mmCIF file of C-alpha atoms in Angstrom:
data_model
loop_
_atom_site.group_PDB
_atom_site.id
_atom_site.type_symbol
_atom_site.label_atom_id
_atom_site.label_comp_id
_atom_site.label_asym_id
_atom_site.label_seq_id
_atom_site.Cartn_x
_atom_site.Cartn_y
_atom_site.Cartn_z
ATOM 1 C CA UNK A 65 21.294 -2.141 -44.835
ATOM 2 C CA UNK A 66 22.280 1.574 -44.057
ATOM 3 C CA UNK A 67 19.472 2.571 -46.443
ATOM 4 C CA UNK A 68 17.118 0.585 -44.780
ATOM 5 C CA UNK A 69 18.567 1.830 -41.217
ATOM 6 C CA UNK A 70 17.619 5.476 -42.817
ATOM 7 C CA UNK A 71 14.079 4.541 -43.946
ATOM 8 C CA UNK A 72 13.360 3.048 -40.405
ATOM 9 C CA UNK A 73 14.776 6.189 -39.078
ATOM 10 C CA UNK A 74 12.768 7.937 -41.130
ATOM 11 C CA UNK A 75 9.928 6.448 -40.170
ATOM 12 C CA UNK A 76 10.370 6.421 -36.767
ATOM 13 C CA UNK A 77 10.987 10.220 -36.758
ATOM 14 C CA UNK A 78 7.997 10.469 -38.276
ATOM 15 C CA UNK A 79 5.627 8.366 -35.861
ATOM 16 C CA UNK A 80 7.034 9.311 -33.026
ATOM 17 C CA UNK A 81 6.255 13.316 -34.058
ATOM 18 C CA UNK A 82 3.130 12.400 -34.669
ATOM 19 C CA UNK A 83 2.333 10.448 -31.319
ATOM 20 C CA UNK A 84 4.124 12.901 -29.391
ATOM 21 C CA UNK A 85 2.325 16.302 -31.029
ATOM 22 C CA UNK A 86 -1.107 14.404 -30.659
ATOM 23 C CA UNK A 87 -0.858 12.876 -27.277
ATOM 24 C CA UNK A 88 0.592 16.723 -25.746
ATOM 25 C CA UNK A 89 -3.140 18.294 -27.516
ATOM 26 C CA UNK A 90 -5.070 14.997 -26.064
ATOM 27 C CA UNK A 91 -3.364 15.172 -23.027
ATOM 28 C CA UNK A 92 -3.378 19.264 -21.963
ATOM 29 C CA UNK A 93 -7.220 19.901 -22.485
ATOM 30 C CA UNK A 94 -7.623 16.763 -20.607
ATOM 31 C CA UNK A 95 -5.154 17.658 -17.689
ATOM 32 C CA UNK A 96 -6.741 21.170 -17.278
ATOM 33 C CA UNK A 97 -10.545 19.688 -17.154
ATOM 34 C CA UNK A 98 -9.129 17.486 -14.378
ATOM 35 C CA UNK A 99 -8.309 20.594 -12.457
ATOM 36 C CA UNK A 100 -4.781 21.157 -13.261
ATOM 37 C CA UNK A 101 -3.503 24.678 -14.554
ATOM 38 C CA UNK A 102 -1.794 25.073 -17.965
ATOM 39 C CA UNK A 103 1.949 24.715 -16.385
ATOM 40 C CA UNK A 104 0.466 21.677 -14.365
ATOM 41 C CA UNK A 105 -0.599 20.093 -17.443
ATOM 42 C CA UNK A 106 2.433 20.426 -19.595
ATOM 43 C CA UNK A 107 4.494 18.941 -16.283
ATOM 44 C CA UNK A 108 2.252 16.454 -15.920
ATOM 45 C CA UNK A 109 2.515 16.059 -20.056
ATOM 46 C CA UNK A 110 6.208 15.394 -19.487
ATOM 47 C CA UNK A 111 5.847 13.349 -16.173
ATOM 48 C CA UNK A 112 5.478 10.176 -18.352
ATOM 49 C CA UNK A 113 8.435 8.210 -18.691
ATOM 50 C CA UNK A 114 6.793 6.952 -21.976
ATOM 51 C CA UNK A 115 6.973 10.505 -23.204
ATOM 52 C CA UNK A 116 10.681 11.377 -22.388
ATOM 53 C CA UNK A 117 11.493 8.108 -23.833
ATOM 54 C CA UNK A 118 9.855 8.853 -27.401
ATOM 55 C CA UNK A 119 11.377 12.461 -27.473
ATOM 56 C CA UNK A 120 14.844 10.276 -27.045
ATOM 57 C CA UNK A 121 13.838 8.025 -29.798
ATOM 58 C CA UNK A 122 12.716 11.304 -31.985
ATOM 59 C CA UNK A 123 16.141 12.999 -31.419
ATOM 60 C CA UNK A 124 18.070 9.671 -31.583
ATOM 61 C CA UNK A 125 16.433 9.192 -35.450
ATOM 62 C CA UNK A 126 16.913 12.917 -36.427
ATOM 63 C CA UNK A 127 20.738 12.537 -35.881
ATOM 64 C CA UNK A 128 20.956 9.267 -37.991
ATOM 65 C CA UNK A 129 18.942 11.379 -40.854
ATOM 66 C CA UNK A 130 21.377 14.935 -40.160
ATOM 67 C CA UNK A 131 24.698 15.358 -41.270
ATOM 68 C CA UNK A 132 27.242 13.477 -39.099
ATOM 69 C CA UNK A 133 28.671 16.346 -37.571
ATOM 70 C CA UNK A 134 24.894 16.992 -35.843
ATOM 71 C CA UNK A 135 23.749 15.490 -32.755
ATOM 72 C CA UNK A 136 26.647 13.992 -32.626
ATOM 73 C CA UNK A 137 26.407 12.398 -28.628
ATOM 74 C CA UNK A 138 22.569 10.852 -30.121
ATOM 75 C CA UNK A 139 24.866 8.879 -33.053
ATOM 76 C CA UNK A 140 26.863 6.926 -30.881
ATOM 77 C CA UNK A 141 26.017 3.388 -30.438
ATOM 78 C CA UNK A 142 26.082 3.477 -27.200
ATOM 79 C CA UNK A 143 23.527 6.291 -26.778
ATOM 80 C CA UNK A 144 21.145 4.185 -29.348
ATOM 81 C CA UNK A 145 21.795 1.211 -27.704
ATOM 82 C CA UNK A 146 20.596 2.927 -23.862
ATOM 83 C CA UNK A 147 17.342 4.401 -26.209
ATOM 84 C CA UNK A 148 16.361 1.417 -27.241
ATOM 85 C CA UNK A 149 16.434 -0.257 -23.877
ATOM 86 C CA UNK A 150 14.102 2.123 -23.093
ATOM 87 C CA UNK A 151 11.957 2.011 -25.683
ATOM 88 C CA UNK A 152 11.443 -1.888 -25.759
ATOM 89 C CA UNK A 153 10.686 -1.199 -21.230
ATOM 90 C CA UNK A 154 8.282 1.148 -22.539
ATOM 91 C CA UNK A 155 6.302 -1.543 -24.851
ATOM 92 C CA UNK A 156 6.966 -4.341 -22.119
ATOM 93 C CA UNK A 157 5.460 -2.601 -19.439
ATOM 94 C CA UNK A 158 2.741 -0.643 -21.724
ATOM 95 C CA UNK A 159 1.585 -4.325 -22.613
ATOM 96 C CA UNK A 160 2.057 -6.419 -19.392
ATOM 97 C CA UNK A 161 1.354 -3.854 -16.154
ATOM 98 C CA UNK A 162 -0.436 -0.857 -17.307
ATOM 99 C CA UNK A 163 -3.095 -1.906 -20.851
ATOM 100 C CA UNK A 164 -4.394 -4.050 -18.359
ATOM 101 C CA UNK A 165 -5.993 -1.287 -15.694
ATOM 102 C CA UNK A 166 -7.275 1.137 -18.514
ATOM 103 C CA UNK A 167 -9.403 0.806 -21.984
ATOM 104 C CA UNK A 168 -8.490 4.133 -24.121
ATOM 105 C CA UNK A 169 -10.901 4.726 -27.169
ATOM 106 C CA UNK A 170 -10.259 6.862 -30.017
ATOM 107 C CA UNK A 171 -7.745 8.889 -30.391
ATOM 108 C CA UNK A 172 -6.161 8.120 -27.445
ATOM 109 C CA UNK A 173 -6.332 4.506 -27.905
ATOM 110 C CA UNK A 174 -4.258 5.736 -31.175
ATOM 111 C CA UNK A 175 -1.783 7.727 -29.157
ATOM 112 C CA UNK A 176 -1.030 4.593 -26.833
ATOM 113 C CA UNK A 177 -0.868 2.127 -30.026
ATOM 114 C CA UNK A 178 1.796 4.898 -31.450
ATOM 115 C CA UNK A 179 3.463 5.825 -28.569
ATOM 116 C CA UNK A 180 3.656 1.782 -27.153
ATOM 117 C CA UNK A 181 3.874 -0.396 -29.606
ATOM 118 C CA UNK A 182 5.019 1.345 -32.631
ATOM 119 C CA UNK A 183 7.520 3.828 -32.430
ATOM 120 C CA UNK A 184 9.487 1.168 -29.716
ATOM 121 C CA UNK A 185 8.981 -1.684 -32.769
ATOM 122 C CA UNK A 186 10.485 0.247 -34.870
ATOM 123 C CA UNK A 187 13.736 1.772 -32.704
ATOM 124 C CA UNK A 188 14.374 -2.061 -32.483
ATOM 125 C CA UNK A 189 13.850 -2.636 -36.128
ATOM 126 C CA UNK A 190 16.252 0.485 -36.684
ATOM 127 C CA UNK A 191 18.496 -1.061 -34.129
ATOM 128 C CA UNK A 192 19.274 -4.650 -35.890
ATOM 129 C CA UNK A 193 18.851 -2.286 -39.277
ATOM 130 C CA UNK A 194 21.876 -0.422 -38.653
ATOM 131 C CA UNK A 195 23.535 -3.153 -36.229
ATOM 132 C CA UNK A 196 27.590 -3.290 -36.310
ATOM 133 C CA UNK A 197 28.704 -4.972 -33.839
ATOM 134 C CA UNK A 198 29.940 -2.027 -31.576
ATOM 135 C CA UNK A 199 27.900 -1.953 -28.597
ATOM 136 C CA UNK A 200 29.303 -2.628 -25.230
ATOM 137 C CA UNK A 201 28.500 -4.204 -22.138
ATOM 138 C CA UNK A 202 30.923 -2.173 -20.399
ATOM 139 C CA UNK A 203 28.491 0.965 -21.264
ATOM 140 C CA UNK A 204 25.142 -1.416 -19.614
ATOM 141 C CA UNK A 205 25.528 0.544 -15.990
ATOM 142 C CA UNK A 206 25.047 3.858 -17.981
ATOM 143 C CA UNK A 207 21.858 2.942 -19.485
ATOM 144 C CA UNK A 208 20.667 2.653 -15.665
ATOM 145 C CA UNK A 209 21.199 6.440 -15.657
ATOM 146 C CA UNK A 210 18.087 7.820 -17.051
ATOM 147 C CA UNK A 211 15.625 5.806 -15.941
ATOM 148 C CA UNK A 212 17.638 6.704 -11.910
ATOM 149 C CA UNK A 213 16.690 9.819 -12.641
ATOM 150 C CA UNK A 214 13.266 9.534 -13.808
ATOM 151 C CA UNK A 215 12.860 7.683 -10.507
ATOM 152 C CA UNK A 216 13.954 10.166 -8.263
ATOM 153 C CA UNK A 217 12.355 13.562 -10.122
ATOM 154 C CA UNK A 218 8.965 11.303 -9.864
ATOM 155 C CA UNK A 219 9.172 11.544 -6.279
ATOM 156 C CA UNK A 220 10.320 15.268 -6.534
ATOM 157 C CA UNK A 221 7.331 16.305 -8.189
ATOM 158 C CA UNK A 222 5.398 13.901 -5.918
ATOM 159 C CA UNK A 223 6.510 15.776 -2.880
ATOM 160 C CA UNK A 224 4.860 18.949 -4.322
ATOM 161 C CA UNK A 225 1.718 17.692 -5.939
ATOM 162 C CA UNK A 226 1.087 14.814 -4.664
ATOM 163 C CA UNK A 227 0.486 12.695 -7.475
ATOM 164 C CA UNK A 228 2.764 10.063 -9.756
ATOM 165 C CA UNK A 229 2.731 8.997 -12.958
ATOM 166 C CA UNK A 230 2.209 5.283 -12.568
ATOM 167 C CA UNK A 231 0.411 3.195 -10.189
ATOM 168 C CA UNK A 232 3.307 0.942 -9.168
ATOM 169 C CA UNK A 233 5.337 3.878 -8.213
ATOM 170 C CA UNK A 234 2.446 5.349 -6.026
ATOM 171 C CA UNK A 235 3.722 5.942 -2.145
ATOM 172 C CA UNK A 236 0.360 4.856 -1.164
ATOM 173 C CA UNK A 237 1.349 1.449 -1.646
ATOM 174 C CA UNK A 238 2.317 -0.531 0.720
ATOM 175 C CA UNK A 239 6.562 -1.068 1.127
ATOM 176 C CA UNK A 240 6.367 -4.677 -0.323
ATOM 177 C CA UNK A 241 4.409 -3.356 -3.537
ATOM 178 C CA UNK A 242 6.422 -0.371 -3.880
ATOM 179 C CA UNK A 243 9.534 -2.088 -3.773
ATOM 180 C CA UNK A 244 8.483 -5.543 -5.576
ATOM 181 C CA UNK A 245 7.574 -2.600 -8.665
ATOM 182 C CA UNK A 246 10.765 -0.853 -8.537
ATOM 183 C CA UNK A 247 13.103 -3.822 -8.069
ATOM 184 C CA UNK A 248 10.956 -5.290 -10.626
ATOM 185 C CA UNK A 249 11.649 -2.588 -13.230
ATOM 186 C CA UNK A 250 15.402 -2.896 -12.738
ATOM 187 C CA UNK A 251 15.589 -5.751 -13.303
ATOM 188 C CA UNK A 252 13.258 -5.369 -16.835
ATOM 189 C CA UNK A 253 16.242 -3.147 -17.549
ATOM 190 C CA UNK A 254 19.002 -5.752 -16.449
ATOM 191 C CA UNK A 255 17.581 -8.115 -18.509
ATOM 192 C CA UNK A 256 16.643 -5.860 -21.597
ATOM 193 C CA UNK A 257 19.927 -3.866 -21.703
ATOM 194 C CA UNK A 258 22.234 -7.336 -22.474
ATOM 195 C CA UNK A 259 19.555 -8.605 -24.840
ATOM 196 C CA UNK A 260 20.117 -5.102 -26.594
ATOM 197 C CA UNK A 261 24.361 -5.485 -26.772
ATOM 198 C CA UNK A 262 24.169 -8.861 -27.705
ATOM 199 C CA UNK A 263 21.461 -8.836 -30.595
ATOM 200 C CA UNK A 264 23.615 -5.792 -32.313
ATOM 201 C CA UNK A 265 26.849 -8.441 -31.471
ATOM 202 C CA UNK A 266 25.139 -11.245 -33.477
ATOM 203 C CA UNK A 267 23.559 -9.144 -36.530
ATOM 204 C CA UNK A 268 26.996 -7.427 -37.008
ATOM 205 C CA UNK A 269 28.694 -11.191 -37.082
ATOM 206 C CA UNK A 270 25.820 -11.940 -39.608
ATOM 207 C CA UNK A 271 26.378 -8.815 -41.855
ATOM 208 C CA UNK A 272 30.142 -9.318 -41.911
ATOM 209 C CA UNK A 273 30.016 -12.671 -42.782
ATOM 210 C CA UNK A 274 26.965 -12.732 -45.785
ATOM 211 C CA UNK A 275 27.323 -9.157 -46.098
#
């Protein structure tokens, strides 16, 4: 199973690069036509929490490839197991709230199918791939962390430029939809965090006992 783990990481490294590299020379031309100067674009590049969440996948598969004494914080299972949570949010909101409000063609319908669907299949495939048996509930509040304080630098950069990333997060809204979305993203995460512990709990039992 490690080798497997490695491929998947391998592949996963490899997607994700790609996605990443081809959505950032989609997405800049695109940002500046809009009106947006080239620092404007590249913030607004990494204003996506679908974006910061790949680069943590990338990095996350690099150190599983490197020698052990690289990237060392990105190797522990707990770090993995917060990634992955975010990864599978990204795909589960991708698919349920946002696919539904926009039709992409070409290569950016490729960059969403990449950056979406793929590179968060496989983290999970890598995930039960390389599952032991070590994550921890105890670490669960910790994985609430980074997407805390995605939250609050959206509304940072909001107060400057006046624009967010996603609709549901939009001020405009009124306080019942703006809070129904957030509340309804934590608890995505409540709900996705335990699945994530408890799936690497059961395929560890599994590869302990048939090996």
């Amino acid at each position: 199973m490690k080798k497997l783990a490695r491929i998947i990481a391998g592949g996963g490294l490899g997607t994700g690069l790609i996605g990443l590299l081809l959505q950032f020379a989609l997405t800049i031309p695109a940002s500046m036509a809009a009106g947006r100067n080239f620092g404007l674009s590249v913030l607004f590049y990494f204003s996506f929490f679908t974006i910061l969440s790949n680069i943590a996948a990338v990095v996350s598969h690099a150190a599983h490839l490197l020698p052990e004494n690289v990237l060392t914080y990105f190797r522990r299972r707990s770090t993995a197991g917060a990634i992955t949570t975010l990864m599978l949010v990204v795909g589960i909101v991708y698919h349920f709230i946002l696919s539904p409000l926009w039709s992409p063609q070409g290569l950016f319908l490729a960059c969403d199918v990449i950056l979406h669907y793929i590179t968060p299949g496989l983290m999970a495939a890598w995930w039960l791939a390389s599952a032991n048996g070590k994550a921890r509930f105890k670490t669960l509040l910790w994985w609430l962390v980074p997407p805390a304080t995605y939250l609050v630098l959206v509304y940072i950069r909001w107060a400057f430029v006046h624009e967010v990333p996603y609709p549901f997060l939009d001020p405009a809204l009124t306080r019942q939809q703006l809070i129904s979305g957030i509340v309804g993203i934590v608890v995505l995460f409540l709900i996705t965090g335990p699945v994530v512990v408890i799936t690497d709990k059961i395929a560890g039992w599994l590869k302990r006992q048939y090996g």
